[in-house]
Amino acid sequence: MIKIQLPLTPSKKTRSHSVIKRAAHSSILPSIFPITLNFEDFTPSTMRGKHILVLGATGRLGTQVVNQALDASYHVTALVRSDSNLPFTRYQLRNPNLVIRVGSVLSRSDLEKVMEGQDAVINCIGPRLFNNNDIDICSRSQQYIIDSMIHHGVRRLIVVSLQGVGDSSNTRLSSMQKFFGRLFTGKILDDKEMQENLVKKYSDQIDWTIVRPGRLFNGNLTNQWKLNDNLSYTKISRANVACFIMKELRTSAWLKQTLTINT
């Protein structure tokens, strides 16, 4: 792992940018690239433009959100569990608009240090497969996220949930499909429902949108989807969900609403 030591002379305001820039031009990218940034060495970007915090940024959907946000010239901060094996390209890692921070969404202290200066939070957090310790990660982390947002005056929040939560469970599935679906995803759906209820509880302080996608897959971006067709439970590409999220970030057309999205 490469640890990037900060110089003693630059001001704090320019430290994070210089670290990313020097790391980006390193000749040892990207297979052993992981960036190690200490919290005390970072101050939020003061560059003009939209600043967003992406949580769950190294997941397959979160990566799509980061990619499309960078393409749209957003300033993106990604809070990640580990800086090894980052799923970003060499080009993206060289982008000065991307700041990668190592920390935990279950740490209020870690969240405080990435929340300051943000305009919006996109929450793509989900449990890791076959890890029972993560089964309630969505509801447990959401309270810390909301508390930090309120503390720093960040109002805009887009949360990715699941189709099957709440009233979106009324889909064209056979009884057998519903039974086995609930058997394998029941605890995740319960946790997502707790997360959604927690977000809605703070409607007077948080401008939220909850997105419930159908079955996600790694397909192409087509810019085609169906919203709130609860009788449909079809696949939708992660690229399309990320595209909708970025559109909603710009328009706030579904402010304080919950919606399903399918192809």
mmCIF file with all atom_site columns, C-alpha atoms in Angstrom, residues 127 131-140 162 164-165 179-195:
data_model
loop_
_atom_site.group_PDB
_atom_site.id
_atom_site.type_symbol
_atom_site.label_atom_id
_atom_site.label_alt_id
_atom_site.label_comp_id
_atom_site.label_asym_id
_atom_site.label_entity_id
_atom_site.label_seq_id
_atom_site.pdbx_PDB_ins_code
_atom_site.Cartn_x
_atom_site.Cartn_y
_atom_site.Cartn_z
_atom_site.occupancy
_atom_site.B_iso_or_equiv
_atom_site.pdbx_formal_charge
_atom_site.auth_seq_id
_atom_site.auth_comp_id
_atom_site.auth_asym_id
_atom_site.auth_atom_id
_atom_site.pdbx_PDB_model_num
ATOM 1  C CA . PRO A 1 127 ? -25.370 -5.302  2.894  1.00 0.00 ? 127 PRO A CA 1
ATOM 2  C CA . ASN A 1 131 ? -22.166 -11.263 5.815  1.00 0.00 ? 131 ASN A CA 1
ATOM 3  C CA . ASN A 1 132 ? -24.690 -11.419 8.634  1.00 0.00 ? 132 ASN A CA 1
ATOM 4  C CA . ASN A 1 133 ? -23.003 -8.509  10.397 1.00 0.00 ? 133 ASN A CA 1
ATOM 5  C CA . ASP A 1 134 ? -24.156 -6.283  7.533  1.00 0.00 ? 134 ASP A CA 1
ATOM 6  C CA . ILE A 1 135 ? -27.768 -7.383  7.425  1.00 0.00 ? 135 ILE A CA 1
ATOM 7  C CA . ASP A 1 136 ? -28.997 -4.242  9.214  1.00 0.00 ? 136 ASP A CA 1
ATOM 8  C CA . ILE A 1 137 ? -26.333 -1.847  7.917  1.00 0.00 ? 137 ILE A CA 1
ATOM 9  C CA . CYS A 1 138 ? -28.895 0.336   6.117  1.00 0.00 ? 138 CYS A CA 1
ATOM 10 C CA . SER A 1 139 ? -31.048 1.215   9.120  1.00 0.00 ? 139 SER A CA 1
ATOM 11 C CA . ARG A 1 140 ? -28.124 1.389   11.552 1.00 0.00 ? 140 ARG A CA 1
ATOM 12 C CA . LEU A 1 162 ? -35.574 -2.060  -2.870 1.00 0.00 ? 162 LEU A CA 1
ATOM 13 C CA . GLY A 1 164 ? -40.647 -5.188  -2.380 1.00 0.00 ? 164 GLY A CA 1
ATOM 14 C CA . VAL A 1 165 ? -40.485 -2.780  0.558  1.00 0.00 ? 165 VAL A CA 1
ATOM 15 C CA . PHE A 1 179 ? -42.452 -17.047 -0.633 1.00 0.00 ? 179 PHE A CA 1
ATOM 16 C CA . PHE A 1 180 ? -38.895 -17.807 -1.757 1.00 0.00 ? 180 PHE A CA 1
ATOM 17 C CA . GLY A 1 181 ? -38.177 -14.163 -2.413 1.00 0.00 ? 181 GLY A CA 1
ATOM 18 C CA . ARG A 1 182 ? -39.192 -13.322 1.136  1.00 0.00 ? 182 ARG A CA 1
ATOM 19 C CA . LEU A 1 183 ? -37.254 -16.300 2.481  1.00 0.00 ? 183 LEU A CA 1
ATOM 20 C CA . PHE A 1 184 ? -33.964 -15.111 0.978  1.00 0.00 ? 184 PHE A CA 1
ATOM 21 C CA . THR A 1 185 ? -34.410 -11.352 1.227  1.00 0.00 ? 185 THR A CA 1
ATOM 22 C CA . GLY A 1 186 ? -36.818 -10.960 4.145  1.00 0.00 ? 186 GLY A CA 1
ATOM 23 C CA . LYS A 1 187 ? -34.305 -9.562  6.623  1.00 0.00 ? 187 LYS A CA 1
ATOM 24 C CA . ILE A 1 188 ? -32.906 -7.162  4.032  1.00 0.00 ? 188 ILE A CA 1
ATOM 25 C CA . LEU A 1 189 ? -36.407 -5.933  3.144  1.00 0.00 ? 189 LEU A CA 1
ATOM 26 C CA . ASP A 1 190 ? -37.231 -5.463  6.832  1.00 0.00 ? 190 ASP A CA 1
ATOM 27 C CA . ASP A 1 191 ? -34.077 -3.426  7.321  1.00 0.00 ? 191 ASP A CA 1
ATOM 28 C CA . LYS A 1 192 ? -34.787 -1.324  4.232  1.00 0.00 ? 192 LYS A CA 1
ATOM 29 C CA . GLU A 1 193 ? -38.286 -0.629  5.536  1.00 0.00 ? 193 GLU A CA 1
ATOM 30 C CA . MET A 1 194 ? -36.830 0.539   8.848  1.00 0.00 ? 194 MET A CA 1
ATOM 31 C CA . GLN A 1 195 ? -34.426 2.762   6.909  1.00 0.00 ? 195 GLN A CA 1
#
